[in-house]
Short mmCIF file of C-alpha atoms and ligand atoms in Angstrom, two decimals:
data_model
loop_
_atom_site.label_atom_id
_atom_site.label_comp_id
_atom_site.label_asym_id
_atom_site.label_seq_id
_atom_site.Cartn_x
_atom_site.Cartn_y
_atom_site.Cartn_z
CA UNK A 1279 -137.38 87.41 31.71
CA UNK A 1280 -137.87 84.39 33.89
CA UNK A 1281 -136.77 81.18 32.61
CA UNK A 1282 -134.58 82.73 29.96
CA UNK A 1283 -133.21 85.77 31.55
CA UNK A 1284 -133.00 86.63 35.34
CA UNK A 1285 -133.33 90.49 37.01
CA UNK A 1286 -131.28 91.92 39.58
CA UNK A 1287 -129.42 94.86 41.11
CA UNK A 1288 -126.03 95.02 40.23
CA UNK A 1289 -123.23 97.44 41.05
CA UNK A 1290 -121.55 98.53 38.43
CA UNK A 1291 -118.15 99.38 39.97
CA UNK A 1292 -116.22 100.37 43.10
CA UNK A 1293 -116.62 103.49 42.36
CA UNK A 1294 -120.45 103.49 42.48
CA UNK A 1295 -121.16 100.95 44.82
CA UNK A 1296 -123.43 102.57 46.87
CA UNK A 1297 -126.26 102.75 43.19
CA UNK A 1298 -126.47 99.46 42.07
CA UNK A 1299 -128.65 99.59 38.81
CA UNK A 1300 -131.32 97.18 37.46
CA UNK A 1301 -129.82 94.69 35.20
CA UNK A 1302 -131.09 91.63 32.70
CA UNK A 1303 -128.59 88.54 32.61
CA UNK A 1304 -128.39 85.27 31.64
CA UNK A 1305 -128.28 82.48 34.52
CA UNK A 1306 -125.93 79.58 33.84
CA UNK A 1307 -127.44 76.15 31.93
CA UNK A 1308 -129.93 74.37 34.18
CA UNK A 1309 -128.86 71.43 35.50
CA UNK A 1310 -130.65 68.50 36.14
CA UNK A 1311 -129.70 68.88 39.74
CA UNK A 1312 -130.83 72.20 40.48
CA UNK A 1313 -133.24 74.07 41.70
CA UNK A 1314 -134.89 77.31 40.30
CA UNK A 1315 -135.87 80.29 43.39
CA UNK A 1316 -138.15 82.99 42.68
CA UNK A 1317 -136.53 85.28 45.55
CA UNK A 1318 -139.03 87.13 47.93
CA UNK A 1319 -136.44 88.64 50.82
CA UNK A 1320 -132.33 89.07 50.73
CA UNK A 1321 -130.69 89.78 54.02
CA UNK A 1322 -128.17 92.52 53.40
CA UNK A 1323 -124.05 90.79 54.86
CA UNK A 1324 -121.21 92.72 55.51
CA UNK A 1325 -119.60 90.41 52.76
CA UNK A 1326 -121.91 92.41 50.08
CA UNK A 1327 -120.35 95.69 51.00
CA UNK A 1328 -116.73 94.21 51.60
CA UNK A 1329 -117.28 92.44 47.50
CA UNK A 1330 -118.63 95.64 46.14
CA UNK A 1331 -116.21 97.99 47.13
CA UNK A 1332 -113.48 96.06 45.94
CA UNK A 1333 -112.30 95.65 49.78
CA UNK A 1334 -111.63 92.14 49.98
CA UNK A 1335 -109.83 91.87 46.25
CA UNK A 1336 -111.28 92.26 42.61
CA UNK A 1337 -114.51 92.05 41.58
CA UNK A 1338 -116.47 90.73 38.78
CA UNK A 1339 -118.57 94.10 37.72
CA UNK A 1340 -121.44 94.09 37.43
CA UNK A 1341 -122.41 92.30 39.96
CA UNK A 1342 -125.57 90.87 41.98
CA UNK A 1343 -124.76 90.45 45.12
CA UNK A 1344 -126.88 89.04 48.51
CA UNK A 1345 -126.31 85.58 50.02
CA UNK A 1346 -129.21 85.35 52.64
CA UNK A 1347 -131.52 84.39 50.23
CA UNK A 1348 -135.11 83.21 50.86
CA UNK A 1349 -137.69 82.48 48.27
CA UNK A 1350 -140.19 80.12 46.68
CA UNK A 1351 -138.91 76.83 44.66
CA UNK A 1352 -140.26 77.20 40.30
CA UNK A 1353 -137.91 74.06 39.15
CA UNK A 1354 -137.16 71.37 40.47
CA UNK A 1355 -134.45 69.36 38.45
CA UNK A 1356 -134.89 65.78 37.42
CA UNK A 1357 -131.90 64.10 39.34
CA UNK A 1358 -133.06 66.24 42.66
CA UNK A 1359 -132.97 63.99 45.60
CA UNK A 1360 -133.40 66.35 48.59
CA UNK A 1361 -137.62 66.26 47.95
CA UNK A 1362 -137.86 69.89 47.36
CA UNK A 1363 -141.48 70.89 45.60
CA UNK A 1364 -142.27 73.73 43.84
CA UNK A 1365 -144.28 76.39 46.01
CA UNK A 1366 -141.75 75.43 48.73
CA UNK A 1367 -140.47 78.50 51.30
CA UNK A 1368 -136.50 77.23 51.03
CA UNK A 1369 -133.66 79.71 51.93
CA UNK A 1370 -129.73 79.97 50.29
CA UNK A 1371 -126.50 81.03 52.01
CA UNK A 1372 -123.15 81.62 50.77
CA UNK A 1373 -122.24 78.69 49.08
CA UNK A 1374 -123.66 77.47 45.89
CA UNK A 1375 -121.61 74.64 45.18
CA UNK A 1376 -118.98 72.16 45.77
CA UNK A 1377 -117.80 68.70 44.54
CA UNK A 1378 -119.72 66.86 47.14
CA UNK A 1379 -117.25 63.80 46.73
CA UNK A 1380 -114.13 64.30 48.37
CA UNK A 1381 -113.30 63.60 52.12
CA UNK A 1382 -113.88 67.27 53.48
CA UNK A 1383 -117.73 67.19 51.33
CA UNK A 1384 -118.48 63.60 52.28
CA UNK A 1385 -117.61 64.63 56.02
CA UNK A 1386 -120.29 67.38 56.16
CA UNK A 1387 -117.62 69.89 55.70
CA UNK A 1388 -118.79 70.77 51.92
CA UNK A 1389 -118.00 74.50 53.31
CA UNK A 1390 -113.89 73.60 52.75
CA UNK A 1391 -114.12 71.93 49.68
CA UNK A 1392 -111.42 72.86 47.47
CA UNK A 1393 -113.75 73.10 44.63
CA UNK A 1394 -116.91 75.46 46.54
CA UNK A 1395 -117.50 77.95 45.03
CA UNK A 1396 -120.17 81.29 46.21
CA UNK A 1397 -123.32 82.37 46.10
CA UNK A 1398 -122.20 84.97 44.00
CA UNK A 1399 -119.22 86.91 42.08
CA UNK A 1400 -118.14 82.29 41.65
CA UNK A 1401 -117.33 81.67 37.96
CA UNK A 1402 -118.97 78.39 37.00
CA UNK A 1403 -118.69 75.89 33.57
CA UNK A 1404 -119.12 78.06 30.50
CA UNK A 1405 -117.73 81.30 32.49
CA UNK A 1406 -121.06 81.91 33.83
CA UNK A 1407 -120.19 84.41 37.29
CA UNK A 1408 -123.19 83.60 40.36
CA UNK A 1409 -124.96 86.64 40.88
CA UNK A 1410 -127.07 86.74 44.00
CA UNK A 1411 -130.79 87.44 46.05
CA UNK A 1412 -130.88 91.23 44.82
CA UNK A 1413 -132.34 89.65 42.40
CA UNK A 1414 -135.81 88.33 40.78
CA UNK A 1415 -134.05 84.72 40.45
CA UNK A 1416 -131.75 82.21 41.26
CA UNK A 1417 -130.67 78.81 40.30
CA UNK A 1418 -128.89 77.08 42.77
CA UNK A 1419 -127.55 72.90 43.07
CA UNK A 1420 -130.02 71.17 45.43
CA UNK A 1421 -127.74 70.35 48.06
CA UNK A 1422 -127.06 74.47 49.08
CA UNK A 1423 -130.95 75.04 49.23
CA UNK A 1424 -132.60 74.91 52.38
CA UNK A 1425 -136.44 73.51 53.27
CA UNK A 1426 -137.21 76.55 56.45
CA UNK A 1427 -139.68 75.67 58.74
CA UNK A 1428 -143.02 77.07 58.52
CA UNK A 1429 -143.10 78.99 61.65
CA UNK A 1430 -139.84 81.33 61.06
CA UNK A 1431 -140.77 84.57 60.01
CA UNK A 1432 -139.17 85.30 55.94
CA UNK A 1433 -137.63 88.40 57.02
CA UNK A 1434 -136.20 87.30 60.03
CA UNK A 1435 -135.02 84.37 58.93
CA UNK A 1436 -133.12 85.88 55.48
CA UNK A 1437 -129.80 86.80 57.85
CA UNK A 1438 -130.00 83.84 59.90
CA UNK A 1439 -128.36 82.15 56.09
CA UNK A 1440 -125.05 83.57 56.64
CA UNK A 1441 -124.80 85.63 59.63
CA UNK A 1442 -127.10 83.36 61.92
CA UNK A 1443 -124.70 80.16 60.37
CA UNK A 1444 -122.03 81.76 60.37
CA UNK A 1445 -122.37 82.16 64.27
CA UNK A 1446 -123.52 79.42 64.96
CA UNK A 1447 -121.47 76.95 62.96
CA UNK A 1448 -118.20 77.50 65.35
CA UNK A 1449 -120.56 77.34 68.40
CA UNK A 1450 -121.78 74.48 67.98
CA UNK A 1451 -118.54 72.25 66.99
CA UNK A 1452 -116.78 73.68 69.39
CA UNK A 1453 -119.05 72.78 71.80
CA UNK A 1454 -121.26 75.69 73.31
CA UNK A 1455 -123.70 74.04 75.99
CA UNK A 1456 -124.85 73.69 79.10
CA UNK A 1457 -122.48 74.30 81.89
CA UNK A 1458 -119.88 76.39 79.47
CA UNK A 1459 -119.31 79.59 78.81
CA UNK A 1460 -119.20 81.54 75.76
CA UNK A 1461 -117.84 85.10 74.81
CA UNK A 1462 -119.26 86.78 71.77
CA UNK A 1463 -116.76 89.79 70.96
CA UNK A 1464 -118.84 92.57 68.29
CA UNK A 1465 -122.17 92.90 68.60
CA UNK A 1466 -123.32 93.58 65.04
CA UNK A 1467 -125.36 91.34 62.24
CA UNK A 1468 -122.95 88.04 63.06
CA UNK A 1469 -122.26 88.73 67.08
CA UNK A 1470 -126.13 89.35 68.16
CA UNK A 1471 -126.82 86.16 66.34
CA UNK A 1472 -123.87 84.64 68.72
CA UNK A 1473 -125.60 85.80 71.62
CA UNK A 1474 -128.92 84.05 70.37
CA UNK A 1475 -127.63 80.69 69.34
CA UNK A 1476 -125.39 80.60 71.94
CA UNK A 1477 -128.35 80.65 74.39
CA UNK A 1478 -130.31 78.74 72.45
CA UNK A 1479 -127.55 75.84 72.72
CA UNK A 1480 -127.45 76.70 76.59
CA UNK A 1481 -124.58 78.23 77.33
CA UNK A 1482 -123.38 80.85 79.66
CA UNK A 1483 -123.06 83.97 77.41
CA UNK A 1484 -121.33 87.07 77.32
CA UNK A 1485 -121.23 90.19 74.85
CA UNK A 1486 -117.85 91.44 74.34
CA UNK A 1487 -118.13 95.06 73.03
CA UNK A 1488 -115.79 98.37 73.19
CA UNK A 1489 -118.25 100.48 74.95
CA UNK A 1490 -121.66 100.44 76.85
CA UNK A 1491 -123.61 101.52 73.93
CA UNK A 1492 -124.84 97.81 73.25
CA UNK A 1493 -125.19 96.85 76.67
CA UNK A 1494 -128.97 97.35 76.42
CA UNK A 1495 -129.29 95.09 73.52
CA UNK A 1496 -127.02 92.69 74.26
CA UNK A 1497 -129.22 91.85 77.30
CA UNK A 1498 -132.09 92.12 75.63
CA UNK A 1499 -130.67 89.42 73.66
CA UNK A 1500 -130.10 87.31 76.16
CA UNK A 1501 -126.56 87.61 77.44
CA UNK A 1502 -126.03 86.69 80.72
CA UNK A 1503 -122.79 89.42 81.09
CA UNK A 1504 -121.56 92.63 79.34
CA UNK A 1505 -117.64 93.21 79.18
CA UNK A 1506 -116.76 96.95 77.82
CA UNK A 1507 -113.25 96.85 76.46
CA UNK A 1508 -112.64 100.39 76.87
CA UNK A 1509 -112.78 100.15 80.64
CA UNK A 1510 -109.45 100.48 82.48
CA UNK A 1511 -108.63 96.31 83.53
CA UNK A 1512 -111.54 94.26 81.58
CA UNK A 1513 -108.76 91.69 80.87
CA UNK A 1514 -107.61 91.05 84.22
CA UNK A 1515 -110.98 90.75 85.69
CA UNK A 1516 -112.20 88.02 83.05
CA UNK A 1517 -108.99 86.47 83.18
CA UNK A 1518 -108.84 82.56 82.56
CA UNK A 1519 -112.76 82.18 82.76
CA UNK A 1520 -113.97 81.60 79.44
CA UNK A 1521 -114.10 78.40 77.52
CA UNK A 1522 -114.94 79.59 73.95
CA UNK A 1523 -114.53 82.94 72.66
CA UNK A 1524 -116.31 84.10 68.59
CA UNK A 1525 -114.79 86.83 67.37
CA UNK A 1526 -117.34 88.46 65.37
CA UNK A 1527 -115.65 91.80 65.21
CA UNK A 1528 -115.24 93.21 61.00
CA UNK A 1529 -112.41 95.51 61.83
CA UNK A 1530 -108.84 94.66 63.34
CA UNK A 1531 -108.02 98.24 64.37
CA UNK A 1532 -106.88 98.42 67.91
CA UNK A 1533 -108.11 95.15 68.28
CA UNK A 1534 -104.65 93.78 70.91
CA UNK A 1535 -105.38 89.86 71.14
CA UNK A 1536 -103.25 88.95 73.88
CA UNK A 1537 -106.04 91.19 76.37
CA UNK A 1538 -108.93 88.85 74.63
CA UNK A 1539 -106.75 85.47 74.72
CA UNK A 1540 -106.21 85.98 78.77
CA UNK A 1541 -110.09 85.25 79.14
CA UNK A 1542 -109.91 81.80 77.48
CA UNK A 1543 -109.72 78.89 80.65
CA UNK A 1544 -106.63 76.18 80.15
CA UNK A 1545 -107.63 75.12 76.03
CA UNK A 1546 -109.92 77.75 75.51
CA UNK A 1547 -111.04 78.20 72.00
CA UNK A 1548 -110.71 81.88 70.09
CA UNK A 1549 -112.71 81.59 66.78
CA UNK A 1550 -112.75 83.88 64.70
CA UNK A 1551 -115.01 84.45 61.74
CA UNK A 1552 -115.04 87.91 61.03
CA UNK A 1553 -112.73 88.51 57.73
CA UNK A 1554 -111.44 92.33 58.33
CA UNK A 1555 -109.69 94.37 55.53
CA UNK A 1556 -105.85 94.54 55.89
CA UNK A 1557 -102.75 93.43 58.01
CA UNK A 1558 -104.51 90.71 60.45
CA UNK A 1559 -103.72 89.57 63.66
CA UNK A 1560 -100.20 89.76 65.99
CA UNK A 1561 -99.95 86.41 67.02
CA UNK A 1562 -97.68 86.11 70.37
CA UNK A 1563 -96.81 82.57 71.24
CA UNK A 1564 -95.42 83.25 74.72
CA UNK A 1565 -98.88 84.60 75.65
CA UNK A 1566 -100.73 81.78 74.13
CA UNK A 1567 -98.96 79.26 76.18
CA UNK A 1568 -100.20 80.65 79.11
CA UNK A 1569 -103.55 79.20 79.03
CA UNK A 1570 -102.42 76.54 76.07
CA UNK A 1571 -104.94 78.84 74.19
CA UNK A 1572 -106.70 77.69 70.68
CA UNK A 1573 -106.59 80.40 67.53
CA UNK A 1574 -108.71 79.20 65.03
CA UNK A 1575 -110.84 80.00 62.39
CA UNK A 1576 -114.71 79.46 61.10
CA UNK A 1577 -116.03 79.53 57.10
CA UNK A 1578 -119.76 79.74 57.04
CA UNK A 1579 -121.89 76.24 58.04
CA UNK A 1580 -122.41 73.33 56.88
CA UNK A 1581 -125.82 72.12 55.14
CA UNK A 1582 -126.24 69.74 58.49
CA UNK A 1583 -125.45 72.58 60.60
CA UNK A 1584 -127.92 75.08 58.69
CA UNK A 1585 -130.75 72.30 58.76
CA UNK A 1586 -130.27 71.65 62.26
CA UNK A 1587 -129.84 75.71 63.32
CA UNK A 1588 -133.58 76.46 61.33
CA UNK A 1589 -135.05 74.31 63.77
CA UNK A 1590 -133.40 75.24 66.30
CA UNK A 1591 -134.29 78.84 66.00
CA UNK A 1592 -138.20 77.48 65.39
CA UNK A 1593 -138.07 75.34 68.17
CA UNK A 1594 -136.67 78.22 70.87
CA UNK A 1595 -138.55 80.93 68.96
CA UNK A 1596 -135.51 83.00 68.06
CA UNK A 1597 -135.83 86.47 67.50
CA UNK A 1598 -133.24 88.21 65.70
CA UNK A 1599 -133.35 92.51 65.09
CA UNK A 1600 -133.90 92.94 61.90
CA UNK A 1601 -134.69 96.66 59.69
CA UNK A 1602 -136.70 95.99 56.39
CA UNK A 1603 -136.08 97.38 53.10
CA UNK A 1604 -138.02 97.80 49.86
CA UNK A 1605 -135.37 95.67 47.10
CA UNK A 1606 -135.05 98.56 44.34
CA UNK A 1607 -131.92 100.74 43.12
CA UNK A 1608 -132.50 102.68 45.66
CA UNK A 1609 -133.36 100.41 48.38
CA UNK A 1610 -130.13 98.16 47.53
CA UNK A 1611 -128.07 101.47 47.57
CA UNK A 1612 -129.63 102.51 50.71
CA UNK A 1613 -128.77 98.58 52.34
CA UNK A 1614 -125.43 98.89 51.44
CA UNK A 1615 -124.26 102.13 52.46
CA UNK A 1616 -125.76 101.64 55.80
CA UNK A 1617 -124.39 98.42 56.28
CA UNK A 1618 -121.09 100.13 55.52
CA UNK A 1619 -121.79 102.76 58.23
CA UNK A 1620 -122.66 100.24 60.74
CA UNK A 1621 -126.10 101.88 61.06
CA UNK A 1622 -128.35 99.17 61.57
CA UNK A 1623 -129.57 97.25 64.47
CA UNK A 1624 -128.47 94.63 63.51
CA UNK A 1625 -129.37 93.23 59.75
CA UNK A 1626 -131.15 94.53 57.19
CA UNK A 1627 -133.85 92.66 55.16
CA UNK A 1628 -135.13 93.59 51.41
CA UNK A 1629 -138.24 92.98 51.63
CA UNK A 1630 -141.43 93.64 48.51
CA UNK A 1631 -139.75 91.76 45.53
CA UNK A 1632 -143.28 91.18 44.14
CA UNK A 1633 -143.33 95.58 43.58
CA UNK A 1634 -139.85 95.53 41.81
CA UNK A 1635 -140.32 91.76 40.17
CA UNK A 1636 -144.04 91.12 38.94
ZN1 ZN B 3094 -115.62 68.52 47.88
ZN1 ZN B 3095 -122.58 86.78 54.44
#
């Protein structure tokens, strides 16, 4: 137990992915720059389910796994500089470390570091892997832990740590404001947090989505406009009118990027920061050229970016839709396989650590 040994709920292997089991392990050597979390809610990301199922590659079995972290500070490290206290509500994203010296880290772009390394399934000094928030514990550098303002909800905030930066990162450098208009293409966990950031940073917004079925939502959201994709023509009627696009889709399947490139105005931006299993995109340079279209991509946010977009979603109240779940072998299994079905509107938190972690 706790400071010796940490708890969590690991799966065990692809093939049993959906019953993660209770596990004991060692964390990895405090450091005099870290920080120690006692976890109290884990948002449940599509990146969990893509890790434990062995979709995006191998995995380290068993593993932890949760990235949307939010808990109270125990340990504070000596050489901390970032004035964290114990008893502190602080949250954790994806990224648990990088060099924090070169020119991509000293440019608040510690998210494409060469040397980051994740939240969890990272191997660190001594071969130690980073298990994550499905978890009693976890020991994180300073500089990936987050202070959260006082008036955010825990539960609500928990997905805002990935899916709500993960959104919002590529809105906001690539300029989402007043007078412009934004496209938000997949309305799940990391699109309805598009449609909320991208209000809150005053653009013109618009859900993207194959049929109707989110329409509802999407304008309950905020979104200013509603474009169903399977309707004969959607292309030609949005054509050269948007000025950045976030494609938040997870799946590639039938997905033709030429029809969603048309809607980008003369140097439109198409972001993409979904990370979909298999072949990718068709990339058609005659079709680009036709607007001078942008194809680029988004990794996560930056600790400036995450410390700004808290207060932001204080200051303009954001509410995100988010299910709760009791943490547990159950619960974790439950999280997963539902996030794998797409059945949730839109994020699941586990919620009750203090039941499974006394
Ligand atoms: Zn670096
Ligand atoms: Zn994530």
């Amino acid at each position: 137990m706790y400071p010796e040994t940490f708890e969590g709920f690991a799966v065990e292997s692809a093939e049993t992915w959906t019953a993660p089991k209770r596990h004991e392990y060692k964390p990895r050597p405090f450091e005099d720059t870290d920080i120690d979390i006692k976890v109290c809610a884990c948002g449940v990301c599509g990146s969990d389910v893509h890790t434990v199922t062995g979709g995006w590659g191998a995995c380290p079995y068993p593993l932890v796994v949760g990235h949307e972290i939010v808990g109270h500070v125990v340990k504070v490290g000596d050489a901390c500089k970032t004035g964290l206290k114990v008893g502190q509500r602080v949250g954790v994203g994806a990224q648990a470390f990088a060099c924090l010296q070169c020119k991509q880290c000293k440019a608040d772009n510690e998210i494409y570091c060469a040397h980051q390394r994740d939240t969890y399934g990272s191997e660190f000094p001594g071969g130690f892997i980073s298990q994550g928030g499905y978890s009693s514990h976890v020991r994180v550098h300073e500089y990936f832990v987050f202070p959260i303002p006082d008036s955010l909800d825990t539960k609500l905030v928990a997905p805002m740590l990935c899916a709500g930066a993960t959104a919002f990162s590529p809105l906001y450098r690539n300029g989402a404001a007043p007078g412009k208009k934004v496209g938000i293409i997949g309305i799940g966990g990391i699109g309805h947090f598009g449609i909320l950031f991208g209000k809150a940073l005053g653009a013109e917004v618009w859900a993207i989505s194959r049929s109707d079925a989110k329409k509802a939502d999407a304008i309950k959201l905020g979104a200013d406009g509603y474009i169903a994709t399977k309707e004969p023509n959607w292309a030609e009627k949005h054509a050269l009118s948007f000025d950045i696009i976030v494609n938040c889709a997870n799946s590639s399947k039938g997905f033709n990027l030429d029809d969603y490139l048309s809607l980008l105005d003369v140097n439109g931006r198409f972001i993409n920061v979904g990370l979909p299993e298999g072949d990718g995109f068709q990339i058609h340079p005659f079709k680009m050229m036709g607007n001078g279209a942008t194809f680029g991509f988004s990794h996560i946010a930056s600790r400036k970016e995450i410390l700004y977009m808290l207060n932001l979603a204080a200051e303009k109240k954001i509410q995100p839709m988010v299910e709760t779940i009791p943490v547990g072998e159950s619960g974790c299994g439950e999280a997963l396989r539902r996030c794998h079905d797409n059945d949730v509107k839109y994020r699941f938190t586990l919620t009750d650590y203090d039941k499974q972690f006394a």
